[in-house]
PDB file of C-alpha atoms in Angstrom:
ATOM      1  CA  HIS A1031      12.524  23.845  31.663  1.00 81.00           C
ATOM      2  CA  GLY A1032      13.216  25.837  28.531  1.00 83.00           C
ATOM      3  CA  VAL A1033      12.352  29.154  30.186  1.00 84.00           C
ATOM      4  CA  ALA A1034      14.309  28.267  33.324  1.00 82.00           C
ATOM      5  CA  LYS A1035      17.325  27.397  31.197  1.00 80.00           C
ATOM      6  CA  ARG A1036      17.253  30.758  29.402  1.00 82.00           C
ATOM      7  CA  ILE A1037      17.193  32.817  32.600  1.00 81.00           C
ATOM      8  CA  ARG A1038      19.748  30.640  34.389  1.00 73.00           C
ATOM      9  CA  ASN A1039      22.398  33.339  34.892  1.00 71.00           C
ATOM     10  CA  ARG A1040      20.173  36.361  35.543  1.00 73.00           C
ATOM     11  CA  GLY A1041      19.986  36.201  39.321  1.00 76.00           C
ATOM     12  CA  ILE A1042      16.308  35.217  39.333  1.00 84.00           C
ATOM     13  CA  PRO A1043      15.071  32.617  41.810  1.00 87.00           C
ATOM     14  CA  LYS A1044      13.359  29.840  39.857  1.00 91.00           C
ATOM     15  CA  ILE A1045      10.535  28.044  41.657  1.00 93.00           C
ATOM     16  CA  HIS A1046       8.698  25.001  40.330  1.00 93.00           C
ATOM     17  CA  TYR A1047       5.151  24.850  41.743  1.00 95.00           C
ATOM     18  CA  VAL A1048       3.958  21.240  42.099  1.00 93.00           C
ATOM     19  CA  ALA A1049       6.991  19.096  42.719  1.00 91.00           C
ATOM     20  CA  PRO A1050       7.301  16.399  40.037  1.00 89.00           C
ATOM     21  CA  GLN A1051       6.393  12.905  41.220  1.00 87.00           C
ATOM     22  CA  LEU A1052       9.886  11.562  40.654  1.00 89.00           C
ATOM     23  CA  TRP A1053       9.521   9.425  43.772  1.00 86.00           C
ATOM     24  CA  ALA A1054       6.985   7.360  41.806  1.00 82.00           C
ATOM     25  CA  TRP A1055       8.265   7.437  38.263  1.00 76.00           C
ATOM     26  CA  ARG A1056      11.670   7.908  36.586  1.00 79.00           C
ATOM     27  CA  PRO A1057      13.604   9.314  39.568  1.00 84.00           C
ATOM     28  CA  TRP A1058      16.729   9.810  37.451  1.00 85.00           C
ATOM     29  CA  ARG A1059      15.136  12.990  36.057  1.00 87.00           C
ATOM     30  CA  ILE A1060      16.064  14.702  39.336  1.00 91.00           C
ATOM     31  CA  HIS A1061      19.209  16.147  37.736  1.00 89.00           C
ATOM     32  CA  LYS A1062      17.094  18.304  35.393  1.00 87.00           C
ATOM     33  CA  PHE A1063      15.247  19.923  38.269  1.00 88.00           C
ATOM     34  CA  ARG A1064      18.427  20.345  40.293  1.00 88.00           C
ATOM     35  CA  ARG A1065      20.021  22.088  37.340  1.00 87.00           C
ATOM     36  CA  HIS A1066      17.124  24.321  36.272  1.00 88.00           C
ATOM     37  CA  PHE A1067      15.337  25.260  39.517  1.00 91.00           C
ATOM     38  CA  HIS A1068      16.338  26.592  42.912  1.00 89.00           C
ATOM     39  CA  HIS A1069      13.199  25.560  44.795  1.00 94.00           C
ATOM     40  CA  LEU A1070      10.230  23.201  44.489  1.00 95.00           C
ATOM     41  CA  LEU A1071       6.825  23.674  46.117  1.00 96.00           C
ATOM     42  CA  ALA A1072       5.296  20.340  47.068  1.00 96.00           C
ATOM     43  CA  LEU A1073       1.653  19.292  47.300  1.00 95.00           C
ATOM     44  CA  LEU A1074       2.358  16.154  49.311  1.00 93.00           C
ATOM     45  CA  PRO A1075       3.789  16.077  52.850  1.00 93.00           C
ATOM     46  CA  PHE A1076       6.417  13.400  52.245  1.00 93.00           C
ATOM     47  CA  GLU A1077       7.982  15.085  49.202  1.00 94.00           C
ATOM     48  CA  PRO A1078      10.332  17.618  50.920  1.00 95.00           C
ATOM     49  CA  GLU A1079      12.237  14.826  52.682  1.00 95.00           C
ATOM     50  CA  TRP A1080      12.578  12.854  49.442  1.00 93.00           C
ATOM     51  CA  PHE A1081      13.977  15.849  47.552  1.00 94.00           C
ATOM     52  CA  ALA A1082      16.186  16.995  50.450  1.00 94.00           C
ATOM     53  CA  LYS A1083      17.983  13.636  50.345  1.00 93.00           C
ATOM     54  CA  ARG A1084      18.814  14.475  46.732  1.00 92.00           C
ATOM     55  CA  ASN A1085      20.012  18.012  47.450  1.00 92.00           C
ATOM     56  CA  VAL A1086      16.954  19.795  46.087  1.00 92.00           C
ATOM     57  CA  SER A1087      15.264  22.528  48.132  1.00 93.00           C
ATOM     58  CA  CYS A1088      11.580  21.685  48.538  1.00 95.00           C
ATOM     59  CA  ARG A1089       8.808  23.125  50.712  1.00 96.00           C
ATOM     60  CA  PHE A1090       5.408  21.571  51.427  1.00 96.00           C
ATOM     61  CA  VAL A1091       2.481  23.962  50.859  1.00 95.00           C
ATOM     62  CA  GLY A1092      -0.534  21.629  50.734  1.00 93.00           C
ATOM     63  CA  HIS A1093      -2.811  20.288  48.022  1.00 93.00           C
ATOM     64  CA  PRO A1094      -5.088  22.789  46.190  1.00 92.00           C
ATOM     65  CA  VAL A1095      -7.989  20.329  46.115  1.00 90.00           C
ATOM     66  CA  ILE A1096      -8.403  21.116  49.824  1.00 88.00           C
ATOM     67  CA  GLU A1097      -9.639  24.594  48.863  1.00 89.00           C
ATOM     68  CA  ALA A1098     -12.488  23.333  46.688  1.00 83.00           C
ATOM     69  CA  ASP A1099     -15.747  25.132  47.441  1.00 78.00           C
ATOM     70  CA  ARG A1100     -18.136  22.569  48.924  1.00 77.00           C
ATOM     71  CA  THR A1101     -20.571  25.068  50.475  1.00 76.00           C
ATOM     72  CA  GLY A1102     -23.151  25.062  47.680  1.00 82.00           C
ATOM     73  CA  GLU A1103     -25.937  22.579  46.972  1.00 90.00           C
ATOM     74  CA  SER A1104     -26.335  19.712  49.435  1.00 93.00           C
ATOM     75  CA  GLY A1105     -26.439  16.050  48.533  1.00 95.00           C
ATOM     76  CA  ALA A1106     -30.089  15.872  49.602  1.00 96.00           C
ATOM     77  CA  ALA A1107     -30.971  18.815  47.355  1.00 96.00           C
ATOM     78  CA  PHE A1108     -29.136  17.175  44.455  1.00 96.00           C
ATOM     79  CA  ARG A1109     -31.115  13.980  44.907  1.00 97.00           C
ATOM     80  CA  ASN A1110     -34.362  15.912  45.050  1.00 96.00           C
ATOM     81  CA  SER A1111     -33.581  17.847  41.852  1.00 96.00           C
ATOM     82  CA  HIS A1112     -32.888  14.575  39.984  1.00 96.00           C
ATOM     83  CA  ASP A1113     -35.810  12.591  41.437  1.00 96.00           C
ATOM     84  CA  ILE A1114     -33.513  10.211  43.308  1.00 97.00           C
ATOM     85  CA  ALA A1115     -35.220   8.776  46.369  1.00 96.00           C
ATOM     86  CA  PRO A1116     -33.621   9.821  49.689  1.00 95.00           C
ATOM     87  CA  ASP A1117     -33.089   6.191  50.701  1.00 96.00           C
ATOM     88  CA  ALA A1118     -31.955   4.827  47.315  1.00 97.00           C
ATOM     89  CA  PRO A1119     -28.384   3.480  47.373  1.00 98.00           C
ATOM     90  CA  ALA A1120     -26.301   5.725  45.115  1.00 98.00           C
ATOM     91  CA  ILE A1121     -22.823   5.060  43.782  1.00 98.00           C
ATOM     92  CA  CYS A1122     -20.549   7.782  42.437  1.00 98.00           C
ATOM     93  CA  VAL A1123     -18.826   6.437  39.332  1.00 97.00           C
ATOM     94  CA  MET A1124     -15.842   8.360  37.973  1.00 96.00           C
ATOM     95  CA  LEU A1125     -14.570   7.029  34.668  1.00 95.00           C
ATOM     96  CA  GLY A1126     -11.660   9.452  34.330  1.00 92.00           C
ATOM     97  CA  SER A1127     -10.948  12.584  32.336  1.00 91.00           C
ATOM     98  CA  ARG A1128      -9.261  10.974  29.319  1.00 91.00           C
ATOM     99  CA  ARG A1129     -11.064   9.195  26.514  1.00 93.00           C
ATOM    100  CA  GLY A1130      -8.816   6.154  26.805  1.00 91.00           C
ATOM    101  CA  GLU A1131      -9.656   5.817  30.499  1.00 92.00           C
ATOM    102  CA  VAL A1132     -13.377   5.998  29.808  1.00 94.00           C
ATOM    103  CA  ALA A1133     -13.146   3.445  27.010  1.00 93.00           C
ATOM    104  CA  ARG A1134     -11.175   0.945  29.113  1.00 93.00           C
ATOM    105  CA  LEU A1135     -13.145   1.283  32.349  1.00 95.00           C
ATOM    106  CA  ALA A1136     -16.739   1.646  31.142  1.00 95.00           C
ATOM    107  CA  GLU A1137     -17.327  -2.063  30.573  1.00 96.00           C
ATOM    108  CA  PRO A1138     -15.862  -3.449  33.834  1.00 96.00           C
ATOM    109  CA  PHE A1139     -17.664  -0.687  35.748  1.00 97.00           C
ATOM    110  CA  ARG A1140     -20.947  -1.534  33.984  1.00 97.00           C
ATOM    111  CA  GLU A1141     -20.583  -5.200  34.902  1.00 97.00           C
ATOM    112  CA  THR A1142     -19.738  -4.213  38.478  1.00 98.00           C
ATOM    113  CA  LEU A1143     -23.012  -2.313  38.774  1.00 98.00           C
ATOM    114  CA  GLU A1144     -24.848  -5.300  37.350  1.00 97.00           C
ATOM    115  CA  ILE A1145     -23.479  -7.457  40.173  1.00 98.00           C
ATOM    116  CA  LEU A1146     -24.243  -4.838  42.836  1.00 98.00           C
ATOM    117  CA  ARG A1147     -27.825  -4.488  41.581  1.00 97.00           C
ATOM    118  CA  ARG A1148     -28.572  -8.093  42.546  1.00 96.00           C
ATOM    119  CA  ASP A1149     -28.583  -7.121  46.232  1.00 95.00           C
ATOM    120  CA  LYS A1150     -29.516  -3.460  45.638  1.00 97.00           C
ATOM    121  CA  PRO A1151     -32.258  -3.452  42.986  1.00 97.00           C
ATOM    122  CA  ASP A1152     -32.906   0.284  43.441  1.00 97.00           C
ATOM    123  CA  LEU A1153     -29.241   1.213  42.966  1.00 98.00           C
ATOM    124  CA  VAL A1154     -28.562   4.423  41.016  1.00 98.00           C
ATOM    125  CA  ALA A1155     -25.307   5.699  39.514  1.00 98.00           C
ATOM    126  CA  ILE A1156     -24.185   9.332  39.536  1.00 98.00           C
ATOM    127  CA  LEU A1157     -21.343  10.209  37.180  1.00 97.00           C
ATOM    128  CA  PRO A1158     -19.528  13.547  37.524  1.00 95.00           C
ATOM    129  CA  THR A1159     -17.546  14.100  34.327  1.00 94.00           C
ATOM    130  CA  VAL A1160     -15.815  16.767  32.247  1.00 92.00           C
ATOM    131  CA  PRO A1161     -16.823  18.248  28.871  1.00 92.00           C
ATOM    132  CA  ASN A1162     -14.016  16.688  26.837  1.00 93.00           C
ATOM    133  CA  VAL A1163     -15.276  13.151  27.563  1.00 95.00           C
ATOM    134  CA  SER A1164     -18.963  13.735  28.339  1.00 94.00           C
ATOM    135  CA  ASP A1165     -20.124  12.558  24.906  1.00 95.00           C
ATOM    136  CA  LEU A1166     -18.191   9.310  25.280  1.00 96.00           C
ATOM    137  CA  VAL A1167     -19.464   8.840  28.838  1.00 96.00           C
ATOM    138  CA  ARG A1168     -23.069   9.181  27.609  1.00 96.00           C
ATOM    139  CA  GLU A1169     -22.413   6.728  24.794  1.00 96.00           C
ATOM    140  CA  GLN A1170     -20.717   4.159  27.038  1.00 96.00           C
ATOM    141  CA  THR A1171     -23.345   4.322  29.796  1.00 96.00           C
ATOM    142  CA  ALA A1172     -26.425   4.218  27.562  1.00 95.00           C
ATOM    143  CA  ASN A1173     -26.950   0.499  28.255  1.00 94.00           C
ATOM    144  CA  TRP A1174     -26.003   0.426  31.935  1.00 96.00           C
ATOM    145  CA  PRO A1175     -28.279  -1.727  34.122  1.00 96.00           C
ATOM    146  CA  VAL A1176     -29.099   1.053  36.624  1.00 97.00           C
ATOM    147  CA  PRO A1177     -30.450   4.606  36.266  1.00 97.00           C
ATOM    148  CA  VAL A1178     -27.576   6.951  35.384  1.00 97.00           C
ATOM    149  CA  THR A1179     -27.285  10.664  36.178  1.00 97.00           C
ATOM    150  CA  ILE A1180     -24.416  12.388  34.346  1.00 97.00           C
ATOM    151  CA  VAL A1181     -23.158  15.663  35.803  1.00 96.00           C
ATOM    152  CA  GLU A1182     -21.078  17.983  33.615  1.00 94.00           C
ATOM    153  CA  ASP A1183     -21.494  21.161  35.645  1.00 91.00           C
ATOM    154  CA  ARG A1184     -18.339  21.553  37.756  1.00 88.00           C
ATOM    155  CA  GLY A1185     -20.316  23.672  40.199  1.00 88.00           C
ATOM    156  CA  ARG A1186     -22.516  20.693  41.044  1.00 92.00           C
ATOM    157  CA  LYS A1187     -19.739  18.111  41.227  1.00 93.00           C
ATOM    158  CA  PHE A1188     -19.418  18.113  45.020  1.00 94.00           C
ATOM    159  CA  ALA A1189     -23.192  18.050  45.473  1.00 95.00           C
ATOM    160  CA  ALA A1190     -23.294  15.013  43.176  1.00 96.00           C
ATOM    161  CA  MET A1191     -20.624  13.297  45.247  1.00 96.00           C
ATOM    162  CA  ALA A1192     -22.311  14.203  48.535  1.00 95.00           C
ATOM    163  CA  ALA A1193     -25.484  12.539  47.245  1.00 97.00           C
ATOM    164  CA  CYS A1194     -23.693   9.189  47.040  1.00 98.00           C
ATOM    165  CA  ASN A1195     -23.175   6.402  49.565  1.00 98.00           C
ATOM    166  CA  ALA A1196     -20.084   4.886  47.929  1.00 98.00           C
ATOM    167  CA  GLY A1197     -17.798   5.444  44.978  1.00 98.00           C
ATOM    168  CA  LEU A1198     -15.948   3.630  42.216  1.00 98.00           C
ATOM    169  CA  ALA A1199     -13.294   5.798  40.616  1.00 96.00           C
ATOM    170  CA  ALA A1200     -10.472   5.803  38.147  1.00 93.00           C
ATOM    171  CA  SER A1201      -7.187   6.637  39.821  1.00 85.00           C
ATOM    172  CA  GLY A1202      -6.514  10.387  39.923  1.00 84.00           C
ATOM    173  CA  THR A1203      -7.071  13.651  41.792  1.00 83.00           C
ATOM    174  CA  ALA A1204     -10.844  13.099  41.680  1.00 86.00           C
ATOM    175  CA  THR A1205     -10.419  10.480  44.380  1.00 91.00           C
ATOM    176  CA  LEU A1206      -9.323  13.224  46.802  1.00 92.00           C
ATOM    177  CA  GLU A1207     -12.537  15.067  45.977  1.00 93.00           C
ATOM    178  CA  LEU A1208     -14.497  11.953  46.926  1.00 94.00           C
ATOM    179  CA  ALA A1209     -12.620  11.742  50.218  1.00 94.00           C
ATOM    180  CA  LEU A1210     -13.293  15.429  50.905  1.00 91.00           C
ATOM    181  CA  SER A1211     -16.981  14.779  50.279  1.00 93.00           C
ATOM    182  CA  GLY A1212     -16.999  11.977  52.843  1.00 93.00           C
ATOM    183  CA  VAL A1213     -17.658   9.252  50.275  1.00 97.00           C
ATOM    184  CA  PRO A1214     -15.915   5.875  50.766  1.00 98.00           C
ATOM    185  CA  PHE A1215     -14.634   4.503  47.491  1.00 98.00           C
ATOM    186  CA  VAL A1216     -12.612   1.950  45.564  1.00 98.00           C
ATOM    187  CA  VAL A1217      -9.867   2.917  43.116  1.00 96.00           C
ATOM    188  CA  ALA A1218      -9.638   1.046  39.828  1.00 94.00           C
ATOM    189  CA  TYR A1219      -7.440   1.455  36.788  1.00 90.00           C
ATOM    190  CA  ARG A1220      -6.489  -0.362  33.638  1.00 86.00           C
ATOM    191  CA  VAL A1221      -4.066   0.507  30.853  1.00 76.00           C
ATOM    192  CA  ALA A1222      -3.113  -1.233  27.617  1.00 68.00           C
ATOM    193  CA  ALA A1223      -1.272  -4.497  28.289  1.00 65.00           C
ATOM    194  CA  LEU A1224       1.912  -3.349  26.539  1.00 58.00           C
ATOM    195  CA  THR A1225       1.929  -0.071  28.471  1.00 64.00           C
ATOM    196  CA  TYR A1226       1.608  -1.967  31.745  1.00 55.00           C
ATOM    197  CA  PHE A1227       4.355  -4.405  30.767  1.00 54.00           C
ATOM    198  CA  ILE A1228       6.757  -1.540  30.047  1.00 55.00           C
ATOM    199  CA  ALA A1229       5.796   0.780  32.897  1.00 58.00           C
ATOM    200  CA  ARG A1230       5.360  -1.577  35.853  1.00 59.00           C
ATOM    201  CA  PRO A1231       9.085  -2.300  36.431  1.00 53.00           C
ATOM    202  CA  LEU A1232       9.756   1.455  36.479  1.00 52.00           C
ATOM    203  CA  MET A1233       7.251   2.240  39.220  1.00 64.00           C
ATOM    204  CA  GLN A1234       8.847   3.115  42.565  1.00 64.00           C
ATOM    205  CA  VAL A1235       5.784   2.987  44.861  1.00 70.00           C
ATOM    206  CA  ARG A1236       3.464   0.382  46.377  1.00 80.00           C
ATOM    207  CA  PHE A1237       0.270   2.405  45.913  1.00 87.00           C
ATOM    208  CA  VAL A1238      -1.274   4.720  43.332  1.00 86.00           C
ATOM    209  CA  ASN A1239      -3.819   6.484  45.538  1.00 91.00           C
ATOM    210  CA  LEU A1240      -2.500   9.545  47.368  1.00 91.00           C
ATOM    211  CA  ILE A1241      -4.283   8.692  50.625  1.00 95.00           C
ATOM    212  CA  ASN A1242      -2.609   5.281  50.704  1.00 94.00           C
ATOM    213  CA  LEU A1243       0.743   6.832  49.794  1.00 92.00           C
ATOM    214  CA  ILE A1244       0.553   9.355  52.622  1.00 93.00           C
ATOM    215  CA  LEU A1245      -0.555   6.801  55.228  1.00 94.00           C
ATOM    216  CA  ASP A1246       1.755   4.106  53.794  1.00 92.00           C
ATOM    217  CA  ARG A1247      -0.988   1.487  53.969  1.00 94.00           C
ATOM    218  CA  GLU A1248      -4.000   0.494  51.910  1.00 95.00           C
ATOM    219  CA  VAL A1249      -6.923   2.403  53.384  1.00 97.00           C
ATOM    220  CA  ILE A1250      -8.513   2.800  49.941  1.00 97.00           C
ATOM    221  CA  PRO A1251      -8.852  -0.514  48.047  1.00 97.00           C
ATOM    222  CA  GLU A1252      -6.835  -0.456  44.816  1.00 95.00           C
ATOM    223  CA  LEU A1253      -7.821  -2.850  42.042  1.00 95.00           C
ATOM    224  CA  LEU A1254      -5.468  -2.264  39.167  1.00 92.00           C
ATOM    225  CA  GLN A1255      -4.877  -3.817  35.764  1.00 88.00           C
ATOM    226  CA  TYR A1256      -5.577  -7.567  36.044  1.00 90.00           C
ATOM    227  CA  ASP A1257      -7.433  -7.053  39.331  1.00 93.00           C
ATOM    228  CA  CYS A1258      -9.745  -4.523  37.669  1.00 95.00           C
ATOM    229  CA  ARG A1259     -12.456  -7.181  37.288  1.00 96.00           C
ATOM    230  CA  PRO A1260     -16.192  -6.799  37.943  1.00 97.00           C
ATOM    231  CA  ASP A1261     -16.339  -9.568  40.538  1.00 97.00           C
ATOM    232  CA  LEU A1262     -13.454  -8.114  42.549  1.00 97.00           C
ATOM    233  CA  LEU A1263     -14.694  -4.549  42.163  1.00 98.00           C
ATOM    234  CA  ALA A1264     -18.195  -5.445  43.334  1.00 98.00           C
ATOM    235  CA  ALA A1265     -16.829  -7.375  46.313  1.00 98.00           C
ATOM    236  CA  ALA A1266     -14.738  -4.338  47.337  1.00 98.00           C
ATOM    237  CA  VAL A1267     -17.485  -1.739  46.806  1.00 98.00           C
ATOM    238  CA  GLU A1268     -20.441  -3.545  48.391  1.00 98.00           C
ATOM    239  CA  PRO A1269     -19.220  -3.314  52.039  1.00 98.00           C
ATOM    240  CA  LEU A1270     -18.713   0.454  51.651  1.00 98.00           C
ATOM    241  CA  PHE A1271     -22.485   0.978  51.732  1.00 98.00           C
ATOM    242  CA  GLY A1272     -22.386  -0.052  55.404  1.00 96.00           C
ATOM    243  CA  GLU A1273     -20.082   0.164  58.410  1.00 96.00           C
ATOM    244  CA  GLU A1274     -16.960  -0.507  56.350  1.00 97.00           C
ATOM    245  CA  GLY A1275     -17.576   2.746  54.515  1.00 97.00           C
ATOM    246  CA  ARG A1276     -17.659   4.723  57.752  1.00 96.00           C
ATOM    247  CA  ARG A1277     -14.440   3.051  58.876  1.00 97.00           C
ATOM    248  CA  GLN A1278     -12.738   4.029  55.623  1.00 97.00           C
ATOM    249  CA  ILE A1279     -13.783   7.672  55.997  1.00 96.00           C
ATOM    250  CA  ASP A1280     -12.374   7.770  59.541  1.00 97.00           C
ATOM    251  CA  ALA A1281      -9.143   6.053  58.492  1.00 97.00           C
ATOM    252  CA  ALA A1282      -8.586   8.468  55.595  1.00 96.00           C
ATOM    253  CA  ALA A1283      -9.129  11.597  57.703  1.00 94.00           C
ATOM    254  CA  PRO A1284      -5.487  11.907  58.914  1.00 94.00           C
ATOM    255  CA  ALA A1285      -4.270  11.931  55.313  1.00 94.00           C
ATOM    256  CA  MET A1286      -6.632  14.765  54.412  1.00 92.00           C
ATOM    257  CA  THR A1287      -5.341  16.718  57.407  1.00 91.00           C
ATOM    258  CA  GLN A1288      -1.764  16.146  56.258  1.00 92.00           C
ATOM    259  CA  LEU A1289      -2.705  17.454  52.814  1.00 91.00           C
ATOM    260  CA  GLY A1290      -3.578  20.792  54.417  1.00 85.00           C
ATOM    261  CA  ARG A1291      -7.253  20.579  55.346  1.00 83.00           C
ATOM    262  CA  GLU A1292      -6.534  22.463  58.555  1.00 81.00           C
ATOM    263  CA  GLY A1293      -4.733  25.795  58.854  1.00 81.00           C
ATOM    264  CA  SER A1294      -3.840  28.280  56.135  1.00 88.00           C
ATOM    265  CA  PRO A1295      -5.138  27.494  52.605  1.00 91.00           C
ATOM    266  CA  PRO A1296      -2.539  25.860  50.330  1.00 93.00           C
ATOM    267  CA  SER A1297      -2.700  28.704  47.791  1.00 94.00           C
ATOM    268  CA  ARG A1298      -1.814  31.213  50.528  1.00 95.00           C
ATOM    269  CA  ARG A1299       1.004  28.976  51.752  1.00 95.00           C
ATOM    270  CA  ALA A1300       2.363  28.788  48.212  1.00 96.00           C
ATOM    271  CA  ALA A1301       2.222  32.570  47.792  1.00 96.00           C
ATOM    272  CA  GLU A1302       3.917  33.097  51.147  1.00 96.00           C
ATOM    273  CA  ALA A1303       6.622  30.594  50.202  1.00 95.00           C
ATOM    274  CA  VAL A1304       7.334  32.484  46.963  1.00 95.00           C
ATOM    275  CA  LEU A1305       7.565  35.814  48.816  1.00 95.00           C
ATOM    276  CA  ASP A1306       9.824  34.272  51.449  1.00 93.00           C
ATOM    277  CA  ILE A1307      12.158  32.829  48.814  1.00 90.00           C
ATOM    278  CA  ILE A1308      12.341  36.195  47.028  1.00 89.00           C
ATOM    279  CA  LYS A1309      13.084  38.001  50.306  1.00 89.00           C
ATOM    280  CA  ASN A1310      15.840  35.544  51.242  1.00 85.00           C
ATOM    281  CA  ALA A1311      17.371  35.865  47.794  1.00 78.00           C
ATOM    282  CA  ARG A1312      17.440  39.653  48.085  1.00 77.00           C
ATOM    283  CA  ASP A1313      18.895  39.521  51.589  1.00 74.00           C
ATOM    284  CA  ARG A1314      21.701  37.289  50.391  1.00 69.00           C
ATOM    285  CA  HIS A1315      22.009  39.015  47.026  1.00 60.00           C
ATOM    286  CA  THR A1316      21.754  35.601  45.413  1.00 54.00           C
ATOM    287  CA  PRO A1317      18.821  33.439  44.238  1.00 48.00           C
ATOM    288  CA  LEU A1318      20.234  30.305  45.811  1.00 49.00           C
TER     289      LEU A1318
END
């Protein structure tokens, strides 16, 4: 915003890539974007309409997660390289990319696996993570009741996901990666009680998962805050190892298509949008 403010009167079109999620949180900030930017590029298909109603130019270009390279190692090869039996039930557990997320979710996720192991004694957990929390993830999962494979290498993340039958994930972009990998999953999240008390009345949406938001219905189970309990989590995850998991994958497919899975890659659409905006500005001799 600071840079945009300084070049306000220089005839330069100002484009904000990744439209802010004002439709979910603090919508009154719209005036800042209306004042500082001429155009927004949106990752989500419903955003242009929302911004247009508030007199902000916005164009949908698709979500960059769609372009993730998933052509490398297969799930079967990943299992083989980590001595995981081909028929062992595997759950992809994603604790989040922030230390606070890991600290709050590790215990309920551990207890969830303990419940699941009663019916699946050969259950294994695969945990893709990121370097800034990997030490905490190792510490928090040291006493988990099932064999744990932690994956820090980003290049093997999709292979790790593809090796799994179901997933349990903190809310975030990683859930789209699970959906792209064809893994049915449950979303869980928990914040500090005071944070939840303050933030909940300000939330403008029914769902936190992007697939549910796009489809406007709960395709992906969401167990948040007080519902983020081991018994509820286990009850939601367990059916995903069977037919319910296949139904979820099919139901989520239209949302992934809407995010840009088909057609031109989102990065190309974004670049073309920028060039188009520049051309129109030059033709009109104005950035607006």
